[in-house]
PDB file of C-alpha atoms (C1' of nucleotides) in Angstrom:
ATOM      1  CA  UNK A   1      -8.762 425.328 163.298  1.00 54.00           C
ATOM      2  CA  UNK A   2      -5.130 425.080 162.858  1.00 60.00           C
ATOM      3  CA  UNK A   3      -3.049 427.530 160.899  1.00 86.00           C
ATOM      4  CA  UNK A   4      -1.872 425.524 157.791  1.00 92.00           C
ATOM      5  CA  UNK A   5       1.413 425.898 156.281  1.00 95.00           C
ATOM      6  CA  UNK A   6       2.660 424.981 153.005  1.00 97.00           C
ATOM      7  CA  UNK A   7       4.848 421.955 152.691  1.00 97.00           C
ATOM      8  CA  UNK A   8       6.427 420.096 149.599  1.00 98.00           C
ATOM      9  CA  UNK A   9       5.729 416.824 151.059  1.00 98.00           C
ATOM     10  CA  UNK A  10       1.808 417.349 151.604  1.00 98.00           C
ATOM     11  CA  UNK A  11       1.952 418.989 148.036  1.00 98.00           C
ATOM     12  CA  UNK A  12       3.403 415.741 146.398  1.00 98.00           C
ATOM     13  CA  UNK A  13       1.133 413.553 148.668  1.00 98.00           C
ATOM     14  CA  UNK A  14      -1.921 415.437 147.514  1.00 98.00           C
ATOM     15  CA  UNK A  15      -0.307 415.635 143.891  1.00 97.00           C
ATOM     16  CA  UNK A  16       0.261 411.807 143.772  1.00 98.00           C
ATOM     17  CA  UNK A  17      -3.355 411.184 145.212  1.00 97.00           C
ATOM     18  CA  UNK A  18      -5.105 412.903 142.656  1.00 95.00           C
ATOM     19  CA  UNK A  19      -2.979 411.573 139.667  1.00 95.00           C
ATOM     20  CA  UNK A  20      -3.747 407.949 140.403  1.00 94.00           C
ATOM     21  CA  UNK A  21      -6.697 405.760 140.049  1.00 91.00           C
ATOM     22  CA  UNK A  22      -5.443 403.311 142.611  1.00 90.00           C
ATOM     23  CA  UNK A  23      -6.504 403.711 145.978  1.00 93.00           C
ATOM     24  CA  UNK A  24      -3.111 403.404 147.810  1.00 96.00           C
ATOM     25  CA  UNK A  25      -2.599 402.427 151.357  1.00 96.00           C
ATOM     26  CA  UNK A  26      -0.667 404.919 153.342  1.00 97.00           C
ATOM     27  CA  UNK A  27       2.510 402.717 152.968  1.00 97.00           C
ATOM     28  CA  UNK A  28       2.082 402.677 149.297  1.00 97.00           C
ATOM     29  CA  UNK A  29       2.102 406.434 149.197  1.00 98.00           C
ATOM     30  CA  UNK A  30       4.997 406.389 151.292  1.00 98.00           C
ATOM     31  CA  UNK A  31       7.384 404.409 148.852  1.00 97.00           C
ATOM     32  CA  UNK A  32       5.988 406.159 145.964  1.00 97.00           C
ATOM     33  CA  UNK A  33       6.926 409.788 147.523  1.00 98.00           C
ATOM     34  CA  UNK A  34      10.018 408.301 148.596  1.00 97.00           C
ATOM     35  CA  UNK A  35      11.096 408.264 145.122  1.00 96.00           C
ATOM     36  CA  UNK A  36      11.162 412.248 144.983  1.00 96.00           C
ATOM     37  CA  UNK A  37      11.797 412.814 148.853  1.00 97.00           C
ATOM     38  CA  UNK A  38      14.170 409.900 149.915  1.00 97.00           C
ATOM     39  CA  UNK A  39      14.069 411.070 153.514  1.00 96.00           C
ATOM     40  CA  UNK A  40      10.530 411.334 154.179  1.00 97.00           C
ATOM     41  CA  UNK A  41       9.215 409.446 157.124  1.00 98.00           C
ATOM     42  CA  UNK A  42       6.191 407.165 157.434  1.00 98.00           C
ATOM     43  CA  UNK A  43       4.917 409.663 160.196  1.00 98.00           C
ATOM     44  CA  UNK A  44       5.131 412.413 157.942  1.00 98.00           C
ATOM     45  CA  UNK A  45       2.870 410.503 155.222  1.00 98.00           C
ATOM     46  CA  UNK A  46       0.226 409.640 158.045  1.00 98.00           C
ATOM     47  CA  UNK A  47       0.221 413.068 159.273  1.00 98.00           C
ATOM     48  CA  UNK A  48      -0.592 414.595 155.789  1.00 98.00           C
ATOM     49  CA  UNK A  49      -2.922 412.061 154.480  1.00 98.00           C
ATOM     50  CA  UNK A  50      -4.939 412.629 157.772  1.00 97.00           C
ATOM     51  CA  UNK A  51      -5.002 416.272 157.226  1.00 97.00           C
ATOM     52  CA  UNK A  52      -6.177 415.834 153.585  1.00 97.00           C
ATOM     53  CA  UNK A  53      -8.808 413.662 154.626  1.00 96.00           C
ATOM     54  CA  UNK A  54     -10.028 416.201 157.577  1.00 94.00           C
ATOM     55  CA  UNK A  55      -9.774 419.030 155.052  1.00 94.00           C
ATOM     56  CA  UNK A  56     -11.962 417.277 152.807  1.00 93.00           C
ATOM     57  CA  UNK A  57      -9.330 416.973 149.991  1.00 95.00           C
ATOM     58  CA  UNK A  58      -8.807 413.168 150.087  1.00 95.00           C
ATOM     59  CA  UNK A  59     -10.966 410.267 151.332  1.00 94.00           C
ATOM     60  CA  UNK A  60     -10.174 407.398 153.774  1.00 93.00           C
ATOM     61  CA  UNK A  61     -11.559 404.098 152.623  1.00 92.00           C
ATOM     62  CA  UNK A  62     -11.890 401.367 155.500  1.00 89.00           C
ATOM     63  CA  UNK A  63     -11.975 397.691 154.254  1.00 84.00           C
ATOM     64  CA  UNK A  64     -12.317 394.696 156.750  1.00 78.00           C
ATOM     65  CA  UNK A  65      -8.992 393.380 155.624  1.00 75.00           C
ATOM     66  CA  UNK A  66      -5.562 395.604 155.804  1.00 78.00           C
ATOM     67  CA  UNK A  67      -5.058 399.046 156.543  1.00 87.00           C
ATOM     68  CA  UNK A  68      -7.034 401.793 155.226  1.00 94.00           C
ATOM     69  CA  UNK A  69      -6.715 403.211 151.778  1.00 95.00           C
ATOM     70  CA  UNK A  70      -6.873 406.807 150.578  1.00 96.00           C
ATOM     71  CA  UNK A  71      -8.494 408.036 147.785  1.00 95.00           C
ATOM     72  CA  UNK A  72      -7.915 411.459 146.194  1.00 94.00           C
ATOM     73  CA  UNK A  73     -10.766 411.683 144.011  1.00 92.00           C
ATOM     74  CA  UNK A  74     -13.293 414.075 146.061  1.00 86.00           C
ATOM     75  CA  UNK A  75     -16.257 413.550 143.933  1.00 89.00           C
ATOM     76  CA  UNK A  76     -18.582 411.251 145.661  1.00 89.00           C
ATOM     77  CA  UNK A  77     -18.563 407.649 144.351  1.00 92.00           C
ATOM     78  CA  UNK A  78     -18.638 404.075 145.590  1.00 94.00           C
ATOM     79  CA  UNK A  79     -15.977 401.643 145.631  1.00 93.00           C
ATOM     80  CA  UNK A  80     -15.840 397.859 144.503  1.00 93.00           C
ATOM     81  CA  UNK A  81     -13.274 395.734 146.431  1.00 90.00           C
ATOM     82  CA  UNK A  82     -12.284 392.347 144.538  1.00 89.00           C
ATOM     83  CA  UNK A  83     -12.567 389.580 146.718  1.00 84.00           C
ATOM     84  CA  UNK A  84      -9.948 387.795 144.760  1.00 82.00           C
ATOM     85  CA  UNK A  85      -7.047 390.502 144.385  1.00 82.00           C
ATOM     86  CA  UNK A  86      -7.998 392.827 146.911  1.00 81.00           C
ATOM     87  CA  UNK A  87      -7.960 395.855 144.827  1.00 85.00           C
ATOM     88  CA  UNK A  88     -10.403 398.544 145.191  1.00 89.00           C
ATOM     89  CA  UNK A  89     -11.953 400.082 142.280  1.00 92.00           C
ATOM     90  CA  UNK A  90     -14.098 403.491 141.943  1.00 93.00           C
ATOM     91  CA  UNK A  91     -18.076 402.790 140.990  1.00 93.00           C
ATOM     92  CA  UNK A  92     -19.502 406.047 139.566  1.00 89.00           C
ATOM     93  CA  UNK A  93     -23.275 406.453 140.220  1.00 88.00           C
ATOM     94  CA  UNK A  94     -25.552 409.345 139.475  1.00 89.00           C
ATOM     95  CA  UNK A  95     -25.045 411.587 142.163  1.00 90.00           C
ATOM     96  CA  UNK A  96     -28.813 412.149 142.610  1.00 91.00           C
ATOM     97  CA  UNK A  97     -28.924 408.357 143.736  1.00 90.00           C
ATOM     98  CA  UNK A  98     -26.442 409.098 145.975  1.00 92.00           C
ATOM     99  CA  UNK A  99     -28.482 411.826 147.492  1.00 93.00           C
ATOM    100  CA  UNK A 100     -31.532 409.918 147.719  1.00 92.00           C
ATOM    101  CA  UNK A 101     -29.913 407.301 149.757  1.00 92.00           C
ATOM    102  CA  UNK A 102     -29.117 409.981 152.079  1.00 94.00           C
ATOM    103  CA  UNK A 103     -32.542 411.021 152.236  1.00 94.00           C
ATOM    104  CA  UNK A 104     -33.780 407.526 152.615  1.00 91.00           C
ATOM    105  CA  UNK A 105     -31.522 406.818 155.374  1.00 94.00           C
ATOM    106  CA  UNK A 106     -32.286 410.178 157.110  1.00 94.00           C
ATOM    107  CA  UNK A 107     -36.189 409.224 157.071  1.00 92.00           C
ATOM    108  CA  UNK A 108     -35.453 405.779 158.814  1.00 91.00           C
ATOM    109  CA  UNK A 109     -33.042 406.827 161.455  1.00 93.00           C
ATOM    110  CA  UNK A 110     -33.641 408.462 164.597  1.00 93.00           C
ATOM    111  CA  UNK A 111     -31.341 411.423 164.374  1.00 93.00           C
ATOM    112  CA  UNK A 112     -29.927 413.013 161.164  1.00 95.00           C
ATOM    113  CA  UNK A 113     -27.856 411.422 158.493  1.00 95.00           C
ATOM    114  CA  UNK A 114     -25.521 413.460 156.458  1.00 92.00           C
ATOM    115  CA  UNK A 115     -23.487 411.238 154.070  1.00 92.00           C
ATOM    116  CA  UNK A 116     -22.638 407.597 153.361  1.00 93.00           C
ATOM    117  CA  UNK A 117     -20.116 405.390 151.881  1.00 92.00           C
ATOM    118  CA  UNK A 118     -20.996 402.033 150.347  1.00 94.00           C
ATOM    119  CA  UNK A 119     -18.566 399.449 149.601  1.00 92.00           C
ATOM    120  CA  UNK A 120     -19.508 396.905 147.057  1.00 94.00           C
ATOM    121  CA  UNK A 121     -17.873 393.286 147.116  1.00 92.00           C
ATOM    122  CA  UNK A 122     -17.143 391.190 143.956  1.00 92.00           C
ATOM    123  CA  UNK A 123     -14.743 389.845 141.369  1.00 93.00           C
ATOM    124  CA  UNK A 124     -12.821 392.379 138.919  1.00 93.00           C
ATOM    125  CA  UNK A 125     -12.499 391.639 135.241  1.00 93.00           C
ATOM    126  CA  UNK A 126      -8.829 390.539 135.536  1.00 92.00           C
ATOM    127  CA  UNK A 127      -9.942 387.838 138.345  1.00 90.00           C
ATOM    128  CA  UNK A 128     -12.388 386.397 136.081  1.00 83.00           C
ATOM    129  CA  UNK A 129     -15.714 388.654 137.205  1.00 73.00           C
ATOM    130  CA  UNK A 130     -18.040 388.490 134.168  1.00 74.00           C
TER     131      UNK A 130
ATOM    132  CA  UNK B   1     -13.305 373.352 154.999  1.00 55.00           C
ATOM    133  CA  UNK B   2     -12.212 372.817 158.495  1.00 61.00           C
ATOM    134  CA  UNK B   3     -14.036 370.593 160.768  1.00 86.00           C
ATOM    135  CA  UNK B   4     -15.888 372.666 163.305  1.00 91.00           C
ATOM    136  CA  UNK B   5     -16.080 371.405 166.906  1.00 95.00           C
ATOM    137  CA  UNK B   6     -18.290 372.830 169.681  1.00 97.00           C
ATOM    138  CA  UNK B   7     -17.061 375.206 172.337  1.00 97.00           C
ATOM    139  CA  UNK B   8     -18.800 376.685 175.100  1.00 97.00           C
ATOM    140  CA  UNK B   9     -16.714 380.121 174.469  1.00 98.00           C
ATOM    141  CA  UNK B  10     -17.974 380.214 170.975  1.00 98.00           C
ATOM    142  CA  UNK B  11     -21.517 379.441 171.759  1.00 98.00           C
ATOM    143  CA  UNK B  12     -21.319 382.276 174.684  1.00 98.00           C
ATOM    144  CA  UNK B  13     -19.869 384.727 172.232  1.00 98.00           C
ATOM    145  CA  UNK B  14     -22.484 383.947 169.444  1.00 97.00           C
ATOM    146  CA  UNK B  15     -25.182 384.182 172.030  1.00 97.00           C
ATOM    147  CA  UNK B  16     -24.031 387.641 173.206  1.00 97.00           C
ATOM    148  CA  UNK B  17     -23.658 388.962 169.708  1.00 97.00           C
ATOM    149  CA  UNK B  18     -27.360 387.924 168.784  1.00 95.00           C
ATOM    150  CA  UNK B  19     -28.710 389.155 172.101  1.00 95.00           C
ATOM    151  CA  UNK B  20     -27.434 392.741 171.921  1.00 94.00           C
ATOM    152  CA  UNK B  21     -28.397 395.604 169.567  1.00 91.00           C
ATOM    153  CA  UNK B  22     -25.059 397.091 170.186  1.00 90.00           C
ATOM    154  CA  UNK B  23     -22.082 396.427 167.779  1.00 93.00           C
ATOM    155  CA  UNK B  24     -19.464 395.649 170.058  1.00 96.00           C
ATOM    156  CA  UNK B  25     -15.546 395.517 169.251  1.00 96.00           C
ATOM    157  CA  UNK B  26     -13.566 392.308 170.024  1.00 97.00           C
ATOM    158  CA  UNK B  27     -12.534 394.079 173.028  1.00 96.00           C
ATOM    159  CA  UNK B  28     -15.908 394.848 174.453  1.00 96.00           C
ATOM    160  CA  UNK B  29     -17.136 391.271 173.641  1.00 98.00           C
ATOM    161  CA  UNK B  30     -14.288 390.020 175.520  1.00 98.00           C
ATOM    162  CA  UNK B  31     -14.991 391.852 178.332  1.00 97.00           C
ATOM    163  CA  UNK B  32     -18.397 390.779 178.472  1.00 97.00           C
ATOM    164  CA  UNK B  33     -17.783 387.135 177.959  1.00 97.00           C
ATOM    165  CA  UNK B  34     -15.231 387.284 180.792  1.00 97.00           C
ATOM    166  CA  UNK B  35     -18.103 387.792 183.169  1.00 96.00           C
ATOM    167  CA  UNK B  36     -18.868 383.860 182.321  1.00 95.00           C
ATOM    168  CA  UNK B  37     -15.674 382.645 181.464  1.00 97.00           C
ATOM    169  CA  UNK B  38     -13.014 384.610 183.585  1.00 96.00           C
ATOM    170  CA  UNK B  39      -9.961 382.918 181.995  1.00 96.00           C
ATOM    171  CA  UNK B  40     -10.977 383.497 178.533  1.00 97.00           C
ATOM    172  CA  UNK B  41      -8.451 384.955 176.309  1.00 97.00           C
ATOM    173  CA  UNK B  42      -8.515 388.031 174.039  1.00 98.00           C
ATOM    174  CA  UNK B  43      -6.996 385.414 171.409  1.00 98.00           C
ATOM    175  CA  UNK B  44      -9.812 383.220 171.552  1.00 98.00           C
ATOM    176  CA  UNK B  45     -12.536 385.651 171.350  1.00 98.00           C
ATOM    177  CA  UNK B  46     -10.806 387.126 168.014  1.00 98.00           C
ATOM    178  CA  UNK B  47     -10.479 383.497 166.717  1.00 98.00           C
ATOM    179  CA  UNK B  48     -14.211 382.767 167.164  1.00 98.00           C
ATOM    180  CA  UNK B  49     -15.322 386.194 165.953  1.00 98.00           C
ATOM    181  CA  UNK B  50     -13.472 385.612 162.758  1.00 96.00           C
ATOM    182  CA  UNK B  51     -14.910 382.061 162.449  1.00 97.00           C
ATOM    183  CA  UNK B  52     -18.284 383.529 163.221  1.00 97.00           C
ATOM    184  CA  UNK B  53     -17.830 386.046 160.470  1.00 95.00           C
ATOM    185  CA  UNK B  54     -16.229 383.527 157.876  1.00 94.00           C
ATOM    186  CA  UNK B  55     -19.324 380.989 158.231  1.00 94.00           C
ATOM    187  CA  UNK B  56     -21.505 383.952 157.711  1.00 93.00           C
ATOM    188  CA  UNK B  57     -23.062 383.923 161.532  1.00 95.00           C
ATOM    189  CA  UNK B  58     -21.734 387.358 162.159  1.00 95.00           C
ATOM    190  CA  UNK B  59     -20.737 390.485 160.394  1.00 93.00           C
ATOM    191  CA  UNK B  60     -17.683 392.623 160.721  1.00 93.00           C
ATOM    192  CA  UNK B  61     -17.968 396.136 160.450  1.00 92.00           C
ATOM    193  CA  UNK B  62     -14.929 398.493 159.562  1.00 89.00           C
ATOM    194  CA  UNK B  63     -15.226 402.137 160.382  1.00 84.00           C
ATOM    195  CA  UNK B  64     -12.502 404.682 159.874  1.00 77.00           C
ATOM    196  CA  UNK B  65     -11.899 405.153 163.477  1.00 75.00           C
ATOM    197  CA  UNK B  66     -10.879 402.584 166.033  1.00 77.00           C
ATOM    198  CA  UNK B  67     -11.250 398.759 165.504  1.00 87.00           C
ATOM    199  CA  UNK B  68     -13.649 396.702 163.737  1.00 93.00           C
ATOM    200  CA  UNK B  69     -17.120 396.150 165.367  1.00 94.00           C
ATOM    201  CA  UNK B  70     -19.122 392.675 164.999  1.00 96.00           C
ATOM    202  CA  UNK B  71     -22.954 392.531 164.559  1.00 95.00           C
ATOM    203  CA  UNK B  72     -24.968 389.193 165.268  1.00 94.00           C
ATOM    204  CA  UNK B  73     -27.636 390.332 163.006  1.00 92.00           C
ATOM    205  CA  UNK B  74     -27.303 388.640 159.762  1.00 85.00           C
ATOM    206  CA  UNK B  75     -30.321 390.125 158.248  1.00 89.00           C
ATOM    207  CA  UNK B  76     -29.057 392.301 155.668  1.00 89.00           C
ATOM    208  CA  UNK B  77     -29.049 396.072 156.942  1.00 92.00           C
ATOM    209  CA  UNK B  78     -27.207 399.042 156.830  1.00 94.00           C
ATOM    210  CA  UNK B  79     -25.386 401.009 159.621  1.00 93.00           C
ATOM    211  CA  UNK B  80     -25.122 404.576 160.816  1.00 93.00           C
ATOM    212  CA  UNK B  81     -22.256 405.732 162.662  1.00 90.00           C
ATOM    213  CA  UNK B  82     -22.940 408.733 165.258  1.00 89.00           C
ATOM    214  CA  UNK B  83     -19.976 411.174 164.560  1.00 84.00           C
ATOM    215  CA  UNK B  84     -20.419 412.546 167.936  1.00 83.00           C
ATOM    216  CA  UNK B  85     -20.374 409.689 170.253  1.00 83.00           C
ATOM    217  CA  UNK B  86     -19.077 406.864 167.827  1.00 81.00           C
ATOM    218  CA  UNK B  87     -21.961 404.294 168.598  1.00 86.00           C
ATOM    219  CA  UNK B  88     -22.944 402.391 165.522  1.00 89.00           C
ATOM    220  CA  UNK B  89     -26.700 401.976 164.823  1.00 92.00           C
ATOM    221  CA  UNK B  90     -28.693 399.435 162.578  1.00 93.00           C
ATOM    222  CA  UNK B  91     -30.693 401.003 159.769  1.00 93.00           C
ATOM    223  CA  UNK B  92     -33.350 398.608 158.174  1.00 89.00           C
ATOM    224  CA  UNK B  93     -34.155 399.418 154.527  1.00 88.00           C
ATOM    225  CA  UNK B  94     -36.328 397.362 152.420  1.00 89.00           C
ATOM    226  CA  UNK B  95     -34.317 394.481 151.166  1.00 89.00           C
ATOM    227  CA  UNK B  96     -35.442 395.068 147.422  1.00 91.00           C
ATOM    228  CA  UNK B  97     -33.824 398.410 147.983  1.00 90.00           C
ATOM    229  CA  UNK B  98     -30.754 396.814 149.088  1.00 92.00           C
ATOM    230  CA  UNK B  99     -30.885 394.308 146.140  1.00 93.00           C
ATOM    231  CA  UNK B 100     -31.665 397.071 143.250  1.00 92.00           C
ATOM    232  CA  UNK B 101     -28.215 398.488 144.454  1.00 92.00           C
ATOM    233  CA  UNK B 102     -26.353 395.505 143.762  1.00 94.00           C
ATOM    234  CA  UNK B 103     -27.825 395.241 140.213  1.00 94.00           C
ATOM    235  CA  UNK B 104     -27.108 398.583 139.646  1.00 91.00           C
ATOM    236  CA  UNK B 105     -23.505 398.289 140.813  1.00 94.00           C
ATOM    237  CA  UNK B 106     -23.048 395.101 138.707  1.00 94.00           C
ATOM    238  CA  UNK B 107     -24.183 397.071 135.625  1.00 92.00           C
ATOM    239  CA  UNK B 108     -21.727 399.943 136.024  1.00 91.00           C
ATOM    240  CA  UNK B 109     -18.760 397.683 137.354  1.00 93.00           C
ATOM    241  CA  UNK B 110     -16.353 395.901 134.807  1.00 93.00           C
ATOM    242  CA  UNK B 111     -16.599 392.515 136.687  1.00 94.00           C
ATOM    243  CA  UNK B 112     -19.493 391.115 138.801  1.00 95.00           C
ATOM    244  CA  UNK B 113     -20.664 392.581 142.163  1.00 95.00           C
ATOM    245  CA  UNK B 114     -22.096 389.924 144.863  1.00 92.00           C
ATOM    246  CA  UNK B 115     -22.977 392.358 147.664  1.00 92.00           C
ATOM    247  CA  UNK B 116     -22.462 395.478 149.389  1.00 93.00           C
ATOM    248  CA  UNK B 117     -22.355 397.585 152.722  1.00 92.00           C
ATOM    249  CA  UNK B 118     -23.097 401.111 153.654  1.00 94.00           C
ATOM    250  CA  UNK B 119     -22.260 403.199 156.405  1.00 92.00           C
ATOM    251  CA  UNK B 120     -23.857 406.347 156.907  1.00 94.00           C
ATOM    252  CA  UNK B 121     -22.575 409.305 158.799  1.00 92.00           C
ATOM    253  CA  UNK B 122     -24.792 411.556 160.961  1.00 92.00           C
ATOM    254  CA  UNK B 123     -25.805 412.465 164.540  1.00 92.00           C
ATOM    255  CA  UNK B 124     -27.877 410.345 166.661  1.00 93.00           C
ATOM    256  CA  UNK B 125     -30.954 411.325 168.675  1.00 93.00           C
ATOM    257  CA  UNK B 126     -28.997 411.450 171.893  1.00 92.00           C
ATOM    258  CA  UNK B 127     -26.202 413.596 170.552  1.00 90.00           C
ATOM    259  CA  UNK B 128     -28.831 416.179 169.289  1.00 82.00           C
ATOM    260  CA  UNK B 129     -29.537 414.780 165.523  1.00 71.00           C
ATOM    261  CA  UNK B 130     -33.011 416.139 164.540  1.00 73.00           C
TER     262      UNK B 130
ATOM    263  C1'  DG C   1      11.337 435.717 165.157  1.00 64.35           C
ATOM    264  C1'  DT C   2       7.667 432.787 165.634  1.00 64.35           C
ATOM    265  C1'  DC C   3       4.988 429.029 164.676  1.00 64.35           C
ATOM    266  C1'  DT C   4       4.223 425.056 162.037  1.00 64.35           C
ATOM    267  C1'  DA C   5       5.971 420.537 159.617  1.00 64.35           C
ATOM    268  C1'  DT C   6       9.704 417.029 159.418  1.00 64.35           C
ATOM    269  C1'  DG C   7      12.438 412.920 160.437  1.00 64.35           C
ATOM    270  C1'  DC C   8      13.334 409.840 163.644  1.00 64.35           C
ATOM    271  C1'  DA C   9      12.400 406.469 166.752  1.00 64.35           C
ATOM    272  C1'  DA C  10       9.698 404.964 170.243  1.00 64.35           C
ATOM    273  C1'  DA C  11       5.345 404.000 171.790  1.00 64.35           C
ATOM    274  C1'  DG C  12       0.592 402.428 171.349  1.00 64.35           C
ATOM    275  C1'  DA C  13      -3.743 400.220 169.548  1.00 64.35           C
ATOM    276  C1'  DG C  14      -5.516 396.295 167.453  1.00 64.35           C
ATOM    277  C1'  DT C  15      -4.960 391.615 165.908  1.00 64.35           C
ATOM    278  C1'  DT C  16      -2.949 387.192 165.018  1.00 64.35           C
ATOM    279  C1'  DT C  17      -0.109 383.132 165.963  1.00 64.35           C
ATOM    280  C1'  DG C  18       2.626 379.084 168.164  1.00 64.35           C
ATOM    281  C1'  DC C  19       2.733 375.915 171.698  1.00 64.35           C
ATOM    282  C1'  DA C  20       1.376 372.992 175.540  1.00 64.35           C
ATOM    283  C1'  DG C  21      -2.408 371.423 177.597  1.00 64.35           C
ATOM    284  C1'  DA C  22      -7.732 370.882 178.104  1.00 64.35           C
ATOM    285  C1'  DT C  23     -11.961 369.767 175.882  1.00 64.35           C
ATOM    286  C1'  DG C  24     -15.457 367.617 172.580  1.00 64.35           C
ATOM    287  C1'  DT C  25     -16.747 363.834 169.348  1.00 64.35           C
TER     288       DT C  25
ATOM    289  C1'  DA D   1      -7.557 358.378 170.575  1.00 64.35           C
ATOM    290  C1'  DC D   2      -7.833 361.995 167.592  1.00 64.35           C
ATOM    291  C1'  DA D   3      -8.757 366.300 166.333  1.00 64.35           C
ATOM    292  C1'  DT D   4     -10.033 370.876 167.472  1.00 64.35           C
ATOM    293  C1'  DC D   5     -10.355 374.312 170.666  1.00 64.35           C
ATOM    294  C1'  DT D   6      -8.202 376.946 174.679  1.00 64.35           C
ATOM    295  C1'  DG D   7      -5.123 380.411 177.398  1.00 64.35           C
ATOM    296  C1'  DC D   8      -1.077 382.518 177.266  1.00 64.35           C
ATOM    297  C1'  DA D   9       2.335 385.324 175.947  1.00 64.35           C
ATOM    298  C1'  DA D  10       5.224 386.771 172.291  1.00 64.35           C
ATOM    299  C1'  DA D  11       5.087 388.593 167.368  1.00 64.35           C
ATOM    300  C1'  DC D  12       2.835 391.567 164.186  1.00 64.35           C
ATOM    301  C1'  DT D  13       0.817 395.142 161.594  1.00 64.35           C
ATOM    302  C1'  DC D  14      -0.964 399.696 161.341  1.00 64.35           C
ATOM    303  C1'  DT D  15      -0.783 404.007 163.135  1.00 64.35           C
ATOM    304  C1'  DT D  16       0.450 407.783 166.498  1.00 64.35           C
ATOM    305  C1'  DT D  17       3.199 410.774 169.049  1.00 64.35           C
ATOM    306  C1'  DG D  18       7.148 413.369 171.431  1.00 64.35           C
ATOM    307  C1'  DC D  19      11.211 415.913 170.601  1.00 64.35           C
ATOM    308  C1'  DA D  20      14.832 418.213 168.592  1.00 64.35           C
ATOM    309  C1'  DT D  21      15.517 420.585 164.107  1.00 64.35           C
ATOM    310  C1'  DA D  22      14.675 422.693 159.396  1.00 64.35           C
ATOM    311  C1'  DG D  23      11.502 424.983 156.744  1.00 64.35           C
ATOM    312  C1'  DA D  24       7.262 428.519 155.789  1.00 64.35           C
ATOM    313  C1'  DC D  25       5.629 433.265 156.493  1.00 64.35           C
TER     314       DC D  25
END
DNA sequence: GTCTATGCAAAGAGTTTGCAGATGT
DNA sequence: ACATCTGCAAACTCTTTGCATAGAC
């Protein structure tokens, strides 16, 4: 493991991630942090987002279209992506249910399963989803 | 909807996708199809993979690392990605279970949910997963 | 003082697109 | 004949990386 040293930039990124319910892309994070650190570079944002994700202090979400998104909420939960506006929403489900999924998968898979993510597709309230 | 015209290249791509249990990247598809069509271009492969995905005759799988992967199996199922070798495996689960997931999500989400994908993380048999 | 993090810019992957010519209907 | 598809190459987006300097310990 590398020796981790404090940096204001990383602190600001973590702070921003945990303060928003959105699931910003790296670029969105960059634009936000730039208000406080006008000289911060996109490279630094990527480096820190990946660091946070590796440390388990953030989650990287891959969607089929566009870049990855980051989520500062480390409590396990699912995501819904709106097929109309593209926004990503949190979906809280009983954790026991998620654990059951892992166990079910572990039984069926020739190997071991440790975790999973689920991405639901739908239409959000603002876009007319009932 | 656009008018779709037959092409040998697309047919070969679809054929290849449904003949393999792997989940090739666009580039892997390209290398394979090139054995039959030495002049095919990567652009054509991408165009056709996206066409097939849009028509529901293939599935695009997004993983956090590396490019998207494609799956010719259109029967709903989950995927397991090996955290050691990066390969993607099929995970067949009772379809009723998947339907229940959608209904559960639909209840919790302020909007409507139509479908979902799940990606499990684990270690495959070849890499030492028990 | 030493080691890590930053900013910058360049490079790298993966993917899309415009165009002229080939191909399917 | 006409519309679509192909091959090619250039362009584009997203992300990573090398290097000199600034900052943390």
